């Protein structure tokens, strides 16, 4: 049986399961969370890029890159969820390209969050040489490199898929990354599993190493003695955010491992995929802007300044209009 037939059969089974369980209703909370996040992220990005001091700092550039990757992921994920809910017919090639961009945005966010831990480690470990190690120009090159690294593998798979199947003209009822990646190269799917597992493992090991070394370096400085010290709260908040970012990736890797298992019910596959896509993957992106806005005092201060400036401008315009109306009324008299 060819991969095209297998994909068509699996897609049809997925659609039938969606209808049976009415899982298309998940797009409602997905839309609400996505729109709320898309309203918050541009505000934080404006705070960073409108402030010369903030856009010269490596940590804020990393925050901006994470928020940008999250916005791209949310837009693509919401588009896919809505198309799947209304069962719109999507060309296969377009589905593969959307999947590649979605995986790229997700992986770039993970890599950037990982590099944020490395940046914190470098700032604490070598405070006198930190700005020489990571100047803004070098940070810009690193961010471009993160996007390139995140995009290489998914777009390579799309190119290989087009080369293997020629120019696919068929349409699909649902566009899902787990089906797209699970059947791109059906004989070599183990390489996909190895790629995601090794990437997640390396990021996890690097994060744990940096945090352990940070604790060993700073444990004699007294910043960990208080139960609610800034260091403990920051570590807890960032650790929770890292868990929320990594957990959906591990669930997605499990989905890829189970996509060809015949002993797993299709209902289980559909439920796991829907909950992971519509809930788990949105949680870190929903918390991230508010966590960064509260954690970094400079961002919150810049936000308050922007809000005050906007309020003052609105108040001045209102006063000007009132004076103009009053002057017109006096002239009419």
mmCIF file of C-alpha atoms in Angstrom:
data_model
loop_
_atom_site.group_PDB
_atom_site.id
_atom_site.type_symbol
_atom_site.label_atom_id
_atom_site.label_comp_id
_atom_site.label_asym_id
_atom_site.label_seq_id
_atom_site.Cartn_x
_atom_site.Cartn_y
_atom_site.Cartn_z
ATOM 1 C CA UNK A 1 0.000 0.000 0.000
ATOM 2 C CA UNK A 2 1.461 3.367 -1.032
ATOM 3 C CA UNK A 3 2.033 6.202 1.393
ATOM 4 C CA UNK A 4 -0.653 8.299 -0.400
ATOM 5 C CA UNK A 5 -3.302 5.646 0.252
ATOM 6 C CA UNK A 6 -2.201 5.251 3.867
ATOM 7 C CA UNK A 7 -2.341 9.007 4.405
ATOM 8 C CA UNK A 8 -5.790 9.216 2.834
ATOM 9 C CA UNK A 9 -7.112 6.348 4.983
ATOM 10 C CA UNK A 10 -5.640 7.735 8.193
ATOM 11 C CA UNK A 11 -6.967 11.215 7.414
ATOM 12 C CA UNK A 12 -10.466 9.845 6.799
ATOM 13 C CA UNK A 13 -10.358 7.901 10.062
ATOM 14 C CA UNK A 14 -9.280 11.063 11.875
ATOM 15 C CA UNK A 15 -12.172 13.060 10.371
ATOM 16 C CA UNK A 16 -14.701 10.401 11.370
ATOM 17 C CA UNK A 17 -13.377 10.374 14.927
ATOM 18 C CA UNK A 18 -13.532 14.177 15.108
ATOM 19 C CA UNK A 19 -17.183 14.075 14.049
ATOM 20 C CA UNK A 20 -18.074 11.277 16.447
ATOM 21 C CA UNK A 21 -16.613 13.034 19.502
ATOM 22 C CA UNK A 22 -17.404 16.613 18.312
ATOM 23 C CA UNK A 23 -13.790 17.566 18.962
ATOM 24 C CA UNK A 24 -14.039 20.495 16.573
ATOM 25 C CA UNK A 25 -15.471 22.423 19.546
ATOM 26 C CA UNK A 26 -11.907 22.621 20.878
ATOM 27 C CA UNK A 27 -11.287 25.422 18.399
ATOM 28 C CA UNK A 28 -13.342 27.786 20.613
ATOM 29 C CA UNK A 29 -10.923 27.882 23.605
ATOM 30 C CA UNK A 30 -8.035 27.691 21.136
ATOM 31 C CA UNK A 31 -9.271 30.843 19.405
ATOM 32 C CA UNK A 32 -9.810 32.700 22.685
ATOM 33 C CA UNK A 33 -6.345 31.851 24.090
ATOM 34 C CA UNK A 34 -4.636 32.581 20.780
ATOM 35 C CA UNK A 35 -6.274 35.984 20.347
ATOM 36 C CA UNK A 36 -5.465 36.957 23.948
ATOM 37 C CA UNK A 37 -1.825 36.009 23.419
ATOM 38 C CA UNK A 38 -1.644 37.765 20.063
ATOM 39 C CA UNK A 39 -2.850 40.930 21.790
ATOM 40 C CA UNK A 40 -0.247 40.721 24.575
ATOM 41 C CA UNK A 41 2.841 39.738 22.553
ATOM 42 C CA UNK A 42 2.908 42.790 20.218
ATOM 43 C CA UNK A 43 2.680 45.076 23.273
ATOM 44 C CA UNK A 44 5.799 43.498 24.807
ATOM 45 C CA UNK A 45 7.573 43.568 21.441
ATOM 46 C CA UNK A 46 6.768 47.266 21.147
ATOM 47 C CA UNK A 47 8.198 47.859 24.636
ATOM 48 C CA UNK A 48 11.430 46.114 23.661
ATOM 49 C CA UNK A 49 11.987 47.631 20.226
ATOM 50 C CA UNK A 50 10.886 51.173 21.119
ATOM 51 C CA UNK A 51 13.394 51.302 23.969
ATOM 52 C CA UNK A 52 16.999 51.699 22.842
ATOM 53 C CA UNK A 53 18.292 50.291 26.135
ATOM 54 C CA UNK A 54 16.151 47.138 25.941
ATOM 55 C CA UNK A 55 16.921 46.284 22.324
ATOM 56 C CA UNK A 56 20.641 46.480 23.127
ATOM 57 C CA UNK A 57 20.338 43.775 25.803
ATOM 58 C CA UNK A 58 20.791 40.127 24.818
ATOM 59 C CA UNK A 59 18.148 38.795 27.208
ATOM 60 C CA UNK A 60 15.463 41.108 25.819
ATOM 61 C CA UNK A 61 16.389 40.237 22.250
ATOM 62 C CA UNK A 62 15.936 36.577 23.208
ATOM 63 C CA UNK A 63 12.551 37.381 24.770
ATOM 64 C CA UNK A 64 11.536 39.202 21.579
ATOM 65 C CA UNK A 65 12.622 36.255 19.433
ATOM 66 C CA UNK A 66 10.648 33.830 21.614
ATOM 67 C CA UNK A 67 7.528 35.991 21.401
ATOM 68 C CA UNK A 68 7.923 36.302 17.608
ATOM 69 C CA UNK A 69 8.273 32.542 17.181
ATOM 70 C CA UNK A 70 5.261 32.023 19.446
ATOM 71 C CA UNK A 71 3.155 34.429 17.392
ATOM 72 C CA UNK A 72 4.048 32.631 14.157
ATOM 73 C CA UNK A 73 3.244 29.283 15.759
ATOM 74 C CA UNK A 74 -0.085 30.522 17.142
ATOM 75 C CA UNK A 75 -1.228 31.967 13.810
ATOM 76 C CA UNK A 76 -0.381 28.762 11.928
ATOM 77 C CA UNK A 77 -1.835 26.529 14.649
ATOM 78 C CA UNK A 78 -5.089 28.507 14.812
ATOM 79 C CA UNK A 79 -5.406 28.460 11.007
ATOM 80 C CA UNK A 80 -4.908 24.708 10.979
ATOM 81 C CA UNK A 81 -7.380 24.108 13.822
ATOM 82 C CA UNK A 82 -10.070 26.209 12.142
ATOM 83 C CA UNK A 83 -9.540 24.525 8.752
ATOM 84 C CA UNK A 84 -9.751 21.114 10.421
ATOM 85 C CA UNK A 85 -12.893 22.139 12.350
ATOM 86 C CA UNK A 86 -14.738 23.244 9.205
ATOM 87 C CA UNK A 87 -13.195 20.309 7.262
ATOM 88 C CA UNK A 88 -11.794 22.526 4.534
ATOM 89 C CA UNK A 89 -9.987 20.748 1.713
ATOM 90 C CA UNK A 90 -6.294 21.755 1.776
ATOM 91 C CA UNK A 91 -3.761 20.906 -0.965
ATOM 92 C CA UNK A 92 -1.223 18.368 0.236
ATOM 93 C CA UNK A 93 1.775 20.539 -0.618
ATOM 94 C CA UNK A 94 0.317 23.523 1.241
ATOM 95 C CA UNK A 95 -0.313 21.295 4.264
ATOM 96 C CA UNK A 96 3.309 20.125 4.214
ATOM 97 C CA UNK A 97 4.623 23.693 3.976
ATOM 98 C CA UNK A 98 2.379 24.832 6.856
ATOM 99 C CA UNK A 99 3.613 21.874 8.895
ATOM 100 C CA UNK A 100 7.234 22.786 8.158
ATOM 101 C CA UNK A 101 6.699 26.407 9.243
ATOM 102 C CA UNK A 102 4.823 25.283 12.377
ATOM 103 C CA UNK A 103 7.595 22.883 13.406
ATOM 104 C CA UNK A 104 10.186 25.571 12.655
ATOM 105 C CA UNK A 105 8.431 28.117 14.874
ATOM 106 C CA UNK A 106 8.025 25.580 17.692
ATOM 107 C CA UNK A 107 11.657 24.425 17.513
ATOM 108 C CA UNK A 108 12.946 28.004 17.323
ATOM 109 C CA UNK A 109 11.030 28.907 20.493
ATOM 110 C CA UNK A 110 12.523 25.873 22.266
ATOM 111 C CA UNK A 111 16.051 26.738 21.101
ATOM 112 C CA UNK A 112 15.637 30.372 22.126
ATOM 113 C CA UNK A 113 14.341 29.469 25.585
ATOM 114 C CA UNK A 114 17.294 27.102 25.963
ATOM 115 C CA UNK A 115 19.705 29.843 24.924
ATOM 116 C CA UNK A 116 18.091 32.165 27.491
ATOM 117 C CA UNK A 117 19.290 29.771 30.195
ATOM 118 C CA UNK A 118 22.785 29.786 28.666
ATOM 119 C CA UNK A 119 22.677 33.590 28.565
ATOM 120 C CA UNK A 120 21.754 33.742 32.257
ATOM 121 C CA UNK A 121 24.562 31.317 33.071
ATOM 122 C CA UNK A 122 27.088 33.431 31.127
ATOM 123 C CA UNK A 123 25.910 36.651 32.810
ATOM 124 C CA UNK A 124 26.332 35.154 36.301
ATOM 125 C CA UNK A 125 29.477 33.142 35.606
ATOM 126 C CA UNK A 126 31.450 35.830 33.743
ATOM 127 C CA UNK A 127 29.843 39.186 34.682
ATOM 128 C CA UNK A 128 32.884 41.294 33.743
ATOM 129 C CA UNK A 129 33.243 39.761 30.279
ATOM 130 C CA UNK A 130 29.555 39.142 29.565
ATOM 131 C CA UNK A 131 29.050 42.104 27.221
ATOM 132 C CA UNK A 132 32.210 41.158 25.327
ATOM 133 C CA UNK A 133 31.024 37.555 24.962
ATOM 134 C CA UNK A 134 27.505 38.434 23.785
ATOM 135 C CA UNK A 135 27.338 41.891 22.205
ATOM 136 C CA UNK A 136 24.120 42.811 20.317
ATOM 137 C CA UNK A 137 25.671 42.155 16.877
ATOM 138 C CA UNK A 138 26.680 38.626 17.865
ATOM 139 C CA UNK A 139 23.269 38.033 19.430
ATOM 140 C CA UNK A 140 21.602 38.980 16.127
ATOM 141 C CA UNK A 141 23.744 36.424 14.278
ATOM 142 C CA UNK A 142 22.935 33.773 16.882
ATOM 143 C CA UNK A 143 19.192 34.414 16.510
ATOM 144 C CA UNK A 144 19.431 34.080 12.730
ATOM 145 C CA UNK A 145 21.356 30.843 13.277
ATOM 146 C CA UNK A 146 18.622 29.516 15.589
ATOM 147 C CA UNK A 147 15.992 30.091 12.895
ATOM 148 C CA UNK A 148 18.167 28.386 10.287
ATOM 149 C CA UNK A 149 18.846 25.380 12.535
ATOM 150 C CA UNK A 150 15.136 25.097 13.389
ATOM 151 C CA UNK A 151 14.135 25.236 9.705
ATOM 152 C CA UNK A 152 16.703 22.872 8.166
ATOM 153 C CA UNK A 153 15.167 19.528 9.090
ATOM 154 C CA UNK A 154 11.414 20.164 8.513
ATOM 155 C CA UNK A 155 11.992 21.848 5.138
ATOM 156 C CA UNK A 156 14.441 19.120 4.129
ATOM 157 C CA UNK A 157 11.673 16.590 4.773
ATOM 158 C CA UNK A 158 9.267 18.598 2.596
ATOM 159 C CA UNK A 159 11.810 18.683 -0.242
ATOM 160 C CA UNK A 160 12.379 14.931 0.069
ATOM 161 C CA UNK A 161 8.623 14.344 0.083
ATOM 162 C CA UNK A 162 8.160 16.354 -3.117
ATOM 163 C CA UNK A 163 11.098 14.536 -4.707
ATOM 164 C CA UNK A 164 9.684 11.132 -3.717
ATOM 165 C CA UNK A 165 6.048 11.726 -4.715
ATOM 166 C CA UNK A 166 6.581 14.184 -7.541
ATOM 167 C CA UNK A 167 4.165 17.134 -7.465
ATOM 168 C CA UNK A 168 1.301 16.091 -5.156
ATOM 169 C CA UNK A 169 -2.030 17.579 -6.281
ATOM 170 C CA UNK A 170 -4.393 15.807 -3.860
ATOM 171 C CA UNK A 171 -6.342 17.525 -1.094
ATOM 172 C CA UNK A 172 -6.698 16.499 2.538
ATOM 173 C CA UNK A 173 -9.597 17.000 4.945
ATOM 174 C CA UNK A 174 -7.373 17.620 7.958
ATOM 175 C CA UNK A 175 -3.835 18.963 8.072
ATOM 176 C CA UNK A 176 -1.926 17.490 10.999
ATOM 177 C CA UNK A 177 1.793 17.579 11.673
ATOM 178 C CA UNK A 178 1.722 14.084 13.172
ATOM 179 C CA UNK A 179 0.267 12.623 9.953
ATOM 180 C CA UNK A 180 2.452 14.737 7.674
ATOM 181 C CA UNK A 181 5.699 13.866 9.450
ATOM 182 C CA UNK A 182 4.627 10.311 10.189
ATOM 183 C CA UNK A 183 4.130 9.507 6.499
ATOM 184 C CA UNK A 184 6.585 11.764 4.645
ATOM 185 C CA UNK A 185 9.144 9.008 4.391
ATOM 186 C CA UNK A 186 7.326 5.976 5.694
ATOM 187 C CA UNK A 187 10.401 3.712 5.515
ATOM 188 C CA UNK A 188 12.651 6.121 7.404
ATOM 189 C CA UNK A 189 10.404 7.545 10.117
ATOM 190 C CA UNK A 190 12.899 6.395 12.753
ATOM 191 C CA UNK A 191 15.147 9.288 11.698
ATOM 192 C CA UNK A 192 12.353 11.718 12.582
ATOM 193 C CA UNK A 193 12.011 10.162 16.025
ATOM 194 C CA UNK A 194 15.779 10.247 16.557
ATOM 195 C CA UNK A 195 15.962 13.903 15.470
ATOM 196 C CA UNK A 196 13.301 15.114 17.898
ATOM 197 C CA UNK A 197 14.544 12.918 20.741
ATOM 198 C CA UNK A 198 18.202 13.931 20.370
ATOM 199 C CA UNK A 199 17.331 17.635 20.033
ATOM 200 C CA UNK A 200 15.109 17.565 23.139
ATOM 201 C CA UNK A 201 17.715 15.533 25.062
ATOM 202 C CA UNK A 202 20.554 17.942 24.232
ATOM 203 C CA UNK A 203 18.478 20.994 25.195
ATOM 204 C CA UNK A 204 17.414 19.347 28.467
ATOM 205 C CA UNK A 205 20.984 18.362 29.386
ATOM 206 C CA UNK A 206 22.274 21.874 28.593
ATOM 207 C CA UNK A 207 19.543 23.494 30.704
ATOM 208 C CA UNK A 208 20.163 21.165 33.658
ATOM 209 C CA UNK A 209 23.931 21.714 33.453
ATOM 210 C CA UNK A 210 23.532 25.506 33.449
ATOM 211 C CA UNK A 211 21.100 25.505 36.366
ATOM 212 C CA UNK A 212 23.228 23.117 38.443
ATOM 213 C CA UNK A 213 26.352 25.175 37.779
ATOM 214 C CA UNK A 214 24.465 28.382 38.616
ATOM 215 C CA UNK A 215 23.384 26.930 41.950
ATOM 216 C CA UNK A 216 26.908 25.752 42.756
ATOM 217 C CA UNK A 217 28.376 29.167 41.914
ATOM 218 C CA UNK A 218 25.785 31.217 43.832
ATOM 219 C CA UNK A 219 24.931 28.985 46.800
ATOM 220 C CA UNK A 220 27.443 30.776 49.050
ATOM 221 C CA UNK A 221 26.067 34.250 48.226
ATOM 222 C CA UNK A 222 22.946 33.938 50.394
ATOM 223 C CA UNK A 223 20.409 34.429 47.590
ATOM 224 C CA UNK A 224 18.845 30.993 48.176
ATOM 225 C CA UNK A 225 18.309 31.248 51.950
ATOM 226 C CA UNK A 226 14.886 32.876 51.854
ATOM 227 C CA UNK A 227 12.009 30.664 50.776
ATOM 228 C CA UNK A 228 10.561 33.448 48.605
ATOM 229 C CA UNK A 229 13.832 34.971 47.437
ATOM 230 C CA UNK A 230 14.012 36.499 43.946
ATOM 231 C CA UNK A 231 16.375 33.728 42.824
ATOM 232 C CA UNK A 232 14.000 30.961 43.930
ATOM 233 C CA UNK A 233 10.941 32.633 42.419
ATOM 234 C CA UNK A 234 12.764 33.288 39.132
ATOM 235 C CA UNK A 235 14.031 29.717 38.968
ATOM 236 C CA UNK A 236 10.573 28.317 39.742
ATOM 237 C CA UNK A 237 8.850 30.517 37.154
ATOM 238 C CA UNK A 238 11.405 29.815 34.428
ATOM 239 C CA UNK A 239 11.445 26.106 35.268
ATOM 240 C CA UNK A 240 7.647 25.952 34.994
ATOM 241 C CA UNK A 241 7.771 27.754 31.650
ATOM 242 C CA UNK A 242 10.456 25.374 30.366
ATOM 243 C CA UNK A 243 8.336 22.397 31.410
ATOM 244 C CA UNK A 244 5.321 23.825 29.586
ATOM 245 C CA UNK A 245 7.415 24.384 26.456
ATOM 246 C CA UNK A 246 9.036 20.935 26.441
ATOM 247 C CA UNK A 247 6.107 18.746 27.543
ATOM 248 C CA UNK A 248 4.034 19.153 24.321
ATOM 249 C CA UNK A 249 7.140 18.281 22.302
ATOM 250 C CA UNK A 250 7.538 14.998 24.158
ATOM 251 C CA UNK A 251 3.827 14.249 23.699
ATOM 252 C CA UNK A 252 4.207 14.975 19.985
ATOM 253 C CA UNK A 253 7.198 12.595 19.814
ATOM 254 C CA UNK A 254 5.043 9.896 21.444
ATOM 255 C CA UNK A 255 2.359 10.549 18.823
ATOM 256 C CA UNK A 256 4.918 9.947 16.068
ATOM 257 C CA UNK A 257 5.945 6.683 17.713
ATOM 258 C CA UNK A 258 2.320 5.531 17.950
ATOM 259 C CA UNK A 259 1.144 6.670 14.525
ATOM 260 C CA UNK A 260 1.807 3.246 12.936
ATOM 261 C CA UNK A 261 0.833 1.095 15.948
ATOM 262 C CA UNK A 262 -2.233 -0.978 15.116
ATOM 263 C CA UNK A 263 -2.881 -1.901 18.755
ATOM 264 C CA UNK A 264 -3.593 1.734 19.663
ATOM 265 C CA UNK A 265 -7.175 2.896 19.257
ATOM 266 C CA UNK A 266 -7.762 5.673 16.742
ATOM 267 C CA UNK A 267 -9.914 7.444 19.335
ATOM 268 C CA UNK A 268 -6.915 7.604 21.682
ATOM 269 C CA UNK A 269 -4.708 9.031 18.933
ATOM 270 C CA UNK A 270 -7.253 11.699 18.026
ATOM 271 C CA UNK A 271 -7.907 12.723 21.629
ATOM 272 C CA UNK A 272 -4.192 12.966 22.460
ATOM 273 C CA UNK A 273 -3.480 14.964 19.310
ATOM 274 C CA UNK A 274 -6.409 17.351 19.836
ATOM 275 C CA UNK A 275 -5.659 18.028 23.509
ATOM 276 C CA UNK A 276 -1.951 18.487 22.794
ATOM 277 C CA UNK A 277 -2.594 20.781 19.832
ATOM 278 C CA UNK A 278 -5.405 22.845 21.372
ATOM 279 C CA UNK A 279 -4.365 22.944 25.047
ATOM 280 C CA UNK A 280 -0.829 21.863 25.952
ATOM 281 C CA UNK A 281 0.915 23.720 23.123
ATOM 282 C CA UNK A 282 -0.958 26.926 23.951
ATOM 283 C CA UNK A 283 -0.232 27.010 27.696
ATOM 284 C CA UNK A 284 3.411 28.192 27.567
ATOM 285 C CA UNK A 285 2.574 30.767 24.887
ATOM 286 C CA UNK A 286 -0.330 32.065 26.973
ATOM 287 C CA UNK A 287 1.802 32.396 30.128
ATOM 288 C CA UNK A 288 5.012 33.644 28.487
ATOM 289 C CA UNK A 289 4.072 37.311 27.810
ATOM 290 C CA UNK A 290 2.665 37.841 31.295
ATOM 291 C CA UNK A 291 5.576 36.029 32.950
ATOM 292 C CA UNK A 292 8.152 38.059 31.014
ATOM 293 C CA UNK A 293 6.242 41.268 31.652
ATOM 294 C CA UNK A 294 6.248 40.632 35.414
ATOM 295 C CA UNK A 295 9.685 39.035 35.672
ATOM 296 C CA UNK A 296 11.642 41.742 33.871
ATOM 297 C CA UNK A 297 11.141 45.022 35.690
ATOM 298 C CA UNK A 298 12.544 47.023 32.776
ATOM 299 C CA UNK A 299 9.812 45.703 30.450
ATOM 300 C CA UNK A 300 7.043 46.440 32.949
ATOM 301 C CA UNK A 301 8.445 49.941 33.558
ATOM 302 C CA UNK A 302 8.634 50.617 29.815
ATOM 303 C CA UNK A 303 5.081 49.337 29.428
ATOM 304 C CA UNK A 304 3.850 51.686 32.140
ATOM 305 C CA UNK A 305 5.641 54.602 30.462
ATOM 306 C CA UNK A 306 4.031 53.775 27.118
ATOM 307 C CA UNK A 307 0.602 53.525 28.741
ATOM 308 C CA UNK A 308 1.109 56.855 30.514
ATOM 309 C CA UNK A 309 2.212 58.502 27.259
ATOM 310 C CA UNK A 310 -0.816 57.098 25.443
ATOM 311 C CA UNK A 311 -3.132 58.277 28.223
ATOM 312 C CA UNK A 312 -1.577 61.748 28.212
ATOM 313 C CA UNK A 313 -1.883 62.031 24.432
ATOM 314 C CA UNK A 314 -5.519 60.928 24.594
ATOM 315 C CA UNK A 315 -6.206 63.395 27.404
ATOM 316 C CA UNK A 316 -4.539 66.247 25.492
ATOM 317 C CA UNK A 317 -6.556 65.466 22.357
ATOM 318 C CA UNK A 318 -9.735 65.424 24.412
ATOM 319 C CA UNK A 319 -8.907 68.788 25.965
ATOM 320 C CA UNK A 320 -8.084 70.225 22.551
ATOM 321 C CA UNK A 321 -11.405 69.050 21.160
ATOM 322 C CA UNK A 322 -13.263 70.489 24.139
ATOM 323 C CA UNK A 323 -11.526 73.850 23.723
ATOM 324 C CA UNK A 324 -12.239 73.844 20.001
ATOM 325 C CA UNK A 325 -15.921 73.071 20.583
ATOM 326 C CA UNK A 326 -16.126 75.767 23.231
ATOM 327 C CA UNK A 327 -14.518 78.303 20.884
ATOM 328 C CA UNK A 328 -16.914 77.394 18.047
ATOM 329 C CA UNK A 329 -19.913 77.796 20.355
ATOM 330 C CA UNK A 330 -18.682 81.222 21.486
ATOM 331 C CA UNK A 331 -18.243 82.337 17.876
ATOM 332 C CA UNK A 332 -21.742 81.188 17.006
ATOM 333 C CA UNK A 333 -23.145 83.289 19.813
#
